[in-house]
Coordinates of C-alpha atoms and ligand atoms in Angstrom, one line a residue:
X1 CA 8.8 10.6 14.4
X2 CA 10.7 10.3 11.1
X3 CA 13.8 8.9 12.8
X4 CA 11.7 6.1 14.4
X5 CA 10.8 4.8 10.9
X6 CA 14.5 4.6 9.7
X7 CA 16.2 1.2 9.8
X8 CA 19.2 0.6 12.1
X9 CA 21.5 0.6 9.1
X10 CA 20.9 4.2 8.4
X11 CA 21.1 5.5 12.0
X12 CA 24.7 6.4 11.7
X13 CA 24.5 8.1 8.3
X14 CA 24.4 11.9 7.8
X15 CA 21.2 13.7 7.0
X16 CA 22.6 14.2 3.4
X17 CA 22.1 10.5 2.7
X18 CA 18.5 9.5 1.9
X19 CA 17.1 7.3 4.6
X20 CA 16.5 3.7 3.6
X21 CA 13.2 2.2 4.6
X22 CA 12.2 -1.3 5.8
X23 CA 8.9 -3.0 4.9
X24 CA 8.0 -3.4 8.5
X25 CA 8.5 0.3 9.3
X26 CA 6.5 1.3 6.1
X27 CA 3.7 -1.0 7.0
X28 CA 3.6 0.6 10.5
X29 CA 3.3 4.0 8.9
X30 CA 0.6 2.9 6.4
X31 CA -1.5 1.4 9.3
X32 CA -1.2 4.4 11.8
X33 CA -4.3 6.0 13.1
X34 CA -5.4 8.1 10.2
X35 CA -5.2 11.5 12.0
X36 CA -1.6 10.8 13.0
X37 CA -0.7 9.7 9.6
X38 CA -2.3 12.7 7.9
X39 CA -0.7 15.1 10.4
X40 CA 2.8 13.7 9.7
X41 CA 2.3 13.6 6.0
X42 CA 0.9 17.1 5.8
X43 CA 3.6 18.5 8.0
X44 CA 6.2 16.9 5.7
X45 CA 4.5 18.3 2.7
X46 CA 4.6 21.9 4.0
X47 CA 8.3 21.6 4.7
X48 CA 9.1 20.9 1.1
X49 CA 6.2 22.3 -1.0
X50 CA 3.6 25.1 -1.3
X51 CA 0.6 23.2 0.2
X52 CA -1.8 25.1 -2.1
X53 CA -0.1 24.4 -5.4
X54 CA -0.9 21.5 -7.8
X55 CA 1.0 20.4 -10.8
X56 CA -1.1 19.4 -13.9
X57 CA 0.0 16.7 -16.4
X58 CA -2.1 15.8 -19.4
X59 CA -1.8 12.3 -21.0
X60 CA -2.0 11.3 -24.6
X61 CA -2.0 7.7 -25.9
X62 CA 0.2 8.1 -28.9
X63 CA 0.1 4.4 -29.8
X64 CA -2.9 2.4 -28.6
X65 CA -3.3 -1.4 -27.9
X66 CA -1.9 -4.5 -29.5
X67 CA 0.8 -4.8 -26.8
X68 CA 2.5 -8.2 -26.5
X69 CA 2.9 -8.0 -22.7
X70 CA 0.4 -9.7 -20.3
X71 CA 0.0 -7.0 -17.5
X72 CA -3.2 -8.3 -15.9
X73 CA -4.6 -4.8 -15.3
X74 CA -4.1 -3.5 -18.8
X75 CA -6.7 -3.0 -21.4
X76 CA -4.0 -2.5 -24.1
X77 CA -2.6 -6.0 -23.9
X78 CA -3.3 -8.0 -27.1
X79 CA -3.9 -11.0 -25.0
X80 CA -7.3 -9.7 -23.6
X81 CA -10.5 -9.0 -25.3
X82 CA -11.2 -5.6 -24.1
X83 CA -12.5 -3.9 -27.2
X84 CA -9.4 -1.6 -27.4
X85 CA -8.3 -1.6 -31.0
X86 CA -4.6 -1.4 -31.9
X87 CA -3.7 1.8 -33.7
X88 CA -0.6 3.1 -35.4
X89 CA 1.5 5.9 -33.9
X90 CA -0.3 9.2 -34.0
X91 CA 1.0 11.9 -36.4
X92 CA 3.0 14.9 -35.4
X93 CA 0.0 17.2 -36.3
X94 CA -2.4 15.2 -34.0
X95 CA 0.1 15.3 -31.1
X96 CA 0.8 19.0 -31.5
X97 CA -2.9 19.8 -31.6
X98 CA -3.6 17.8 -28.4
X99 CA -0.5 19.3 -26.7
X100 CA -1.7 22.9 -27.6
X101 CA -5.1 22.1 -26.2
X102 CA -3.6 20.7 -23.0
X103 CA -1.5 23.9 -22.6
X104 CA -4.6 26.1 -23.2
X105 CA -6.5 24.1 -20.5
X106 CA -3.7 24.9 -18.0
X107 CA -1.4 21.8 -18.0
X108 CA 2.3 22.3 -17.5
X109 CA 3.4 18.8 -18.6
X110 CA 2.4 16.7 -21.6
X111 CA 2.9 12.9 -21.1
X112 CA 2.8 10.6 -24.1
X113 CA 2.3 6.8 -23.7
X114 CA 2.8 4.0 -26.1
X115 CA 1.6 0.4 -25.7
X116 CA 5.0 -1.1 -26.5
X117 CA 7.0 -3.8 -24.6
X118 CA 10.0 -1.8 -25.6
X119 CA 10.6 0.7 -28.4
X120 CA 12.7 -0.2 -31.4
X121 CA 15.3 2.4 -32.5
X122 CA 13.1 3.2 -35.5
X123 CA 10.2 3.8 -33.1
X124 CA 12.3 6.4 -31.3
X125 CA 13.0 8.1 -34.8
X126 CA 9.3 8.9 -34.8
X127 CA 9.0 9.8 -31.1
X128 CA 11.9 12.3 -31.0
X129 CA 10.2 14.9 -33.2
X130 CA 7.0 14.5 -30.9
X131 CA 9.1 15.4 -27.8
X132 CA 10.8 18.3 -29.7
X133 CA 7.4 19.7 -30.7
X134 CA 6.0 19.5 -27.1
X135 CA 9.1 21.3 -25.8
X136 CA 8.7 24.0 -28.5
X137 CA 5.2 24.7 -27.1
X138 CA 6.8 25.5 -23.7
X139 CA 5.5 22.3 -22.0
X140 CA 7.5 19.9 -20.0
X141 CA 7.6 16.5 -21.8
X142 CA 7.2 13.0 -20.5
X143 CA 7.0 9.7 -22.3
X144 CA 6.3 6.1 -21.3
X145 CA 7.3 3.7 -24.0
X146 CA 8.2 0.5 -22.1
X147 CA 11.7 -0.9 -21.4
X148 CA 14.7 1.2 -22.6
X149 CA 18.3 0.4 -23.2
X150 CA 20.9 2.9 -22.0
X151 CA 21.7 4.3 -25.5
X152 CA 17.9 4.8 -26.1
X153 CA 17.6 6.8 -22.8
X154 CA 20.5 9.0 -23.9
X155 CA 18.9 9.6 -27.2
X156 CA 15.6 10.7 -25.5
X157 CA 17.7 13.0 -23.3
X158 CA 19.3 14.6 -26.4
X159 CA 15.8 15.2 -27.7
X160 CA 15.0 17.3 -24.6
X161 CA 12.9 14.8 -22.7
X162 CA 12.2 15.9 -19.1
X163 CA 10.6 12.8 -17.6
X164 CA 10.4 9.1 -18.3
X165 CA 7.5 7.2 -16.7
X166 CA 8.1 3.5 -15.9
X167 CA 6.3 2.1 -13.0
X168 CA 7.3 -0.7 -10.6
X169 CA 3.5 -1.3 -10.3
X170 CA 3.6 -3.5 -7.1
X171 CA 5.9 -5.3 -4.7
X172 CA 8.6 -7.7 -5.9
X173 CA 6.8 -10.5 -4.1
X174 CA 3.3 -9.9 -5.7
X175 CA 4.6 -8.9 -9.1
X176 CA 4.6 -12.5 -10.5
X177 CA 0.8 -12.6 -10.0
X178 CA 0.3 -9.6 -12.3
X179 CA 3.0 -9.8 -15.1
X180 CA 4.9 -12.7 -16.5
X181 CA 6.4 -11.2 -19.7
X182 CA 9.0 -8.9 -18.0
X183 CA 10.8 -9.2 -14.7
X184 CA 11.0 -6.7 -11.8
X185 CA 14.7 -6.5 -12.5
X186 CA 13.9 -5.5 -16.1
X187 CA 12.0 -2.5 -14.7
X188 CA 14.9 -1.6 -12.4
X189 CA 17.3 -1.8 -15.3
X190 CA 15.2 0.6 -17.3
X191 CA 15.0 3.0 -14.3
X192 CA 18.7 2.9 -14.0
X193 CA 19.1 3.7 -17.7
X194 CA 16.8 6.7 -17.4
X195 CA 18.6 8.0 -14.3
X196 CA 22.1 7.5 -15.9
X197 CA 20.9 9.5 -18.9
X198 CA 20.0 12.4 -16.4
X199 CA 16.3 12.3 -17.2
X200 CA 13.9 12.9 -14.3
X201 CA 12.4 9.6 -13.1
X202 CA 8.6 9.2 -12.9
X203 CA 7.9 5.9 -11.2
X204 CA 5.0 4.6 -9.0
X205 CA 2.5 1.8 -8.9
X206 CA -1.1 0.6 -8.7
X207 CA -3.1 -0.3 -5.7
X208 CA -6.2 -2.5 -5.8
X209 CA -4.6 -5.4 -7.7
X210 CA -5.4 -7.8 -4.9
X211 CA -2.2 -7.1 -3.1
X212 CA -1.8 -7.0 0.7
X213 CA -0.9 -4.0 2.9
X214 CA 2.6 -5.6 3.2
X215 CA 2.8 -5.5 -0.6
X216 CA 1.9 -1.8 -0.7
X217 CA 4.5 -1.2 1.9
X218 CA 7.1 -3.2 -0.1
X219 CA 6.3 -1.2 -3.3
X220 CA 6.8 2.1 -1.4
X221 CA 10.0 0.8 0.0
X222 CA 11.3 -0.1 -3.4
X223 CA 10.5 3.3 -4.7
X224 CA 12.0 5.2 -1.7
X225 CA 15.1 2.9 -1.5
X226 CA 16.1 3.5 -5.2
X227 CA 19.6 4.9 -5.4
X228 CA 17.9 8.2 -5.9
X229 CA 14.1 8.4 -5.3
X230 CA 11.9 9.3 -8.2
X231 CA 11.2 13.0 -8.9
X232 CA 7.6 12.0 -9.6
X233 CA 5.6 9.2 -8.1
X234 CA 2.2 8.3 -9.7
X235 CA -0.1 6.4 -7.3
X236 CA -2.8 4.7 -9.5
X237 CA -5.9 3.0 -8.2
X238 CA -6.8 0.1 -10.5
X239 CA -9.3 1.0 -13.2
X240 CA -11.1 -2.3 -13.7
X241 CA -11.6 -2.9 -17.4
X242 CA -13.9 -5.6 -18.8
X243 CA -11.9 -8.4 -20.5
X244 CA -8.8 -8.0 -18.3
X245 CA -8.1 -10.7 -15.7
X246 CA -8.6 -8.1 -13.0
X247 CA -12.0 -6.9 -14.3
X248 CA -13.8 -8.4 -11.2
X249 CA -11.4 -7.4 -8.6
X250 CA -13.1 -5.7 -5.6
X251 CA -13.2 -1.9 -5.5
X252 CA -10.7 -0.6 -2.9
X253 CA -11.7 2.0 -0.3
X254 CA -10.7 5.7 -0.9
X255 CA -9.0 5.6 2.5
X256 CA -6.5 3.1 1.1
X257 CA -5.5 5.6 -1.5
X258 CA -5.3 8.4 1.1
X259 CA -3.0 6.2 3.3
X260 CA -0.8 5.2 0.3
X261 CA -0.4 8.9 -0.8
X262 CA 0.4 10.0 2.8
X263 CA 3.0 7.3 3.2
X264 CA 4.6 8.0 -0.1
X265 CA 4.8 11.7 0.9
X266 CA 6.5 10.9 4.2
X267 CA 9.0 8.5 2.5
X268 CA 9.7 10.7 -0.5
X269 CA 9.4 14.2 0.8
X270 CA 10.9 16.0 -2.3
X271 CA 8.9 14.0 -4.9
X272 CA 5.8 15.2 -6.7
X273 CA 3.2 12.6 -5.6
X274 CA 0.6 12.2 -8.3
X275 CA -3.0 11.2 -7.6
X276 CA -3.2 9.2 -10.9
X277 CA -5.7 6.7 -12.4
X278 CA -8.8 6.1 -10.4
X279 CA -9.9 9.6 -9.5
X280 CA -13.3 8.9 -11.1
X281 CA -14.1 6.5 -8.3
X282 CA -13.2 9.0 -5.6
X283 CA -15.5 11.9 -4.5
X284 CA -14.2 15.4 -4.2
X285 CA -13.8 15.1 -0.4
X286 CA -11.6 12.0 -0.8
X287 CA -9.4 13.7 -3.4
X288 CA -9.1 16.7 -1.1
X289 CA -7.9 14.4 1.6
X290 CA -5.3 13.0 -0.8
X291 CA -4.1 16.6 -1.5
X292 CA -3.9 17.3 2.2
X293 CA -2.0 14.0 2.6
X294 CA 0.6 15.3 0.1
X295 CA -0.6 14.6 -3.4
X296 CA 0.5 17.6 -5.4
X297 CA 0.0 16.5 -9.0
X298 CA -2.8 14.9 -11.1
X299 CA -3.5 13.7 -14.5
X300 CA -5.6 16.6 -15.9
X301 CA -7.8 16.1 -19.0
X302 CA -10.8 14.0 -19.8
X303 CA -8.9 10.8 -21.0
X304 CA -6.2 8.8 -19.4
X305 CA -4.9 6.3 -21.9
X306 CA -7.9 4.2 -22.9
X307 CA -10.2 5.1 -19.9
X308 CA -11.9 8.3 -18.8
X309 CA -10.8 10.9 -16.2
X310 CA -12.8 13.6 -14.5
X311 CA -14.0 16.6 -16.6
X312 CA -11.6 19.5 -16.7
X313 CA -14.3 21.8 -15.7
X314 CA -15.1 19.7 -12.6
X315 CA -11.4 19.7 -11.7
X316 CA -11.3 23.5 -12.0
X317 CA -14.3 23.9 -9.8
X318 CA -12.7 21.6 -7.2
X319 CA -9.5 23.6 -7.3
X320 CA -11.5 26.8 -6.8
X321 CA -13.6 25.3 -3.9
X322 CA -10.5 24.3 -2.0
X323 CA -8.1 27.1 -3.1
X324 CA -5.6 25.0 -5.0
X325 CA -3.6 26.9 -7.6
X326 CA -2.1 25.1 -10.7
X327 CA 1.6 25.4 -10.8
X328 CA 4.5 24.4 -13.1
X329 CA 6.9 21.7 -11.9
X330 CA 10.6 22.6 -11.6
Ligands
SAM401 N1 3.7 0.1 -22.2 C1 4.4 0.9 -21.3 C2 4.8 0.1 -20.1 O1 3.9 -0.5 -19.5 O2 5.9 0.2 -19.7 C3 3.8 2.2 -21.0 C4 2.4 2.4 -20.8 S1 1.6 1.6 -19.4 C5 -0.1 1.7 -19.8 C6 1.9 2.7 -18.1 C7 1.3 2.4 -16.7 O3 -0.1 2.6 -16.7 C8 1.4 0.9 -16.2 O4 2.7 0.6 -15.7 C9 0.4 0.9 -15.1 O5 1.0 1.3 -13.8 C10 -0.6 2.0 -15.5 N2 -1.9 1.3 -15.8 C11 -2.2 0.6 -16.9 N3 -3.4 0.2 -16.9 C12 -4.0 0.5 -15.7 C13 -5.2 0.3 -15.1 N4 -6.2 -0.4 -15.7 N5 -5.4 0.9 -13.9 C14 -4.4 1.6 -13.3 N6 -3.2 1.8 -13.8 C15 -3.0 1.3 -15.0
DTB402 C1 0.7 6.2 -14.8 O1 1.3 5.9 -13.7 N1 -0.6 6.2 -15.0 C2 -0.9 6.5 -16.3 C3 0.4 6.9 -16.9 N2 1.4 6.6 -15.9 C4 0.8 6.5 -18.2 C5 -1.7 5.5 -17.0 C6 -3.0 5.1 -16.4 C7 -3.8 4.2 -17.3 C8 -5.1 3.9 -16.8 C9 -5.8 2.9 -17.7 C10 -6.1 3.4 -19.1 O2 -6.6 4.6 -19.3 O3 -5.9 2.6 -20.0
SF4_403 FE1 1.7 -3.3 -22.6 FE2 2.3 -1.3 -20.9 FE3 -0.2 -2.4 -21.0 FE4 1.8 -3.8 -20.0 S1 1.0 -1.8 -19.1 S2 0.2 -4.5 -21.4 S3 3.5 -3.1 -21.3 S4 0.8 -1.2 -22.6

């Protein structure tokens, strides 16, 4: 089945070379009868991972709001009246206390986000000690700070950073409907800088922005066709926030999320696929189907960046009901 979804161009390559994907083949996967898609995705998942293990990442917004970018989904853009107030960078003490709490609650990775277009070098002076402190607690570290230059990525690597999150968000074709202040190529350049610095790449996107199935397929293709696919792939469902241009976008069906996760799993079999923003609009059964489809990571903790996430106690009960065991990533 897998070979049928590879393009002609790859048919003569060895199995060592990652297969390249076409939008048409990806769309065909996304649209398969659900039982066939789930079977293929779950079988792939079992070939590469323990199907009963889940990786837990906790998010902390270390610098909230006031962002100059115009990402239409984002409550932290200064252009939209969302009620999110701009704040200064959190102190080292505040970050250490949140990271300790995350560790005690069972997270293995601590992810820090900043509402910047791109960090200045003096911003990195203040982020480096935060990364070092998170590492000292024995947690994996991840940051998402906007666009990076190669020297900045190298600096983060020297600080001990494990993962950098920078999403492609949507297809190259639909992208212009959502963001005008940075290009798709800007994002690819940041991902290349992160990869060249030997930091693990965390890169995914959002569904529910008003994109078509073809756009979803094109996003997954972009991710899977990167020179090296990301180690971590967050699949977010749009969280509709009052005041943003997408506040009145229709709610997407949980099956769209399940299908997107399953297709990501098949196309990027070695990646951790994270069921990310939007879990609060999914019931436990829909989330369990995402885990069956190959999602093996979540954001764990009661806050995402500016919006809420399921209660940790609820998540623990869900893991216990379905026999999932929290694990550490590599
Ligand atoms: N400012 C940095 C940047 O955009 O590069 C880092 C933080 S930004 C908030 C990280 C990602 O969060 C975005 O790329 C987007 O995929 C996701 N995100 C933001 N707002 C969201 C929303 N309302 N619903 C779902 N995902 C969202
Ligand atoms: C990712 O892909 N999703 C996270 C994280 N990376 C930084 C952010 C989700 C944000 C949801 C809206 C909010 O809470 O502001
Ligand atoms: Fe700024 Fe990031 Fe939000 Fe875009 S997604 S407005 S860059 S904080």
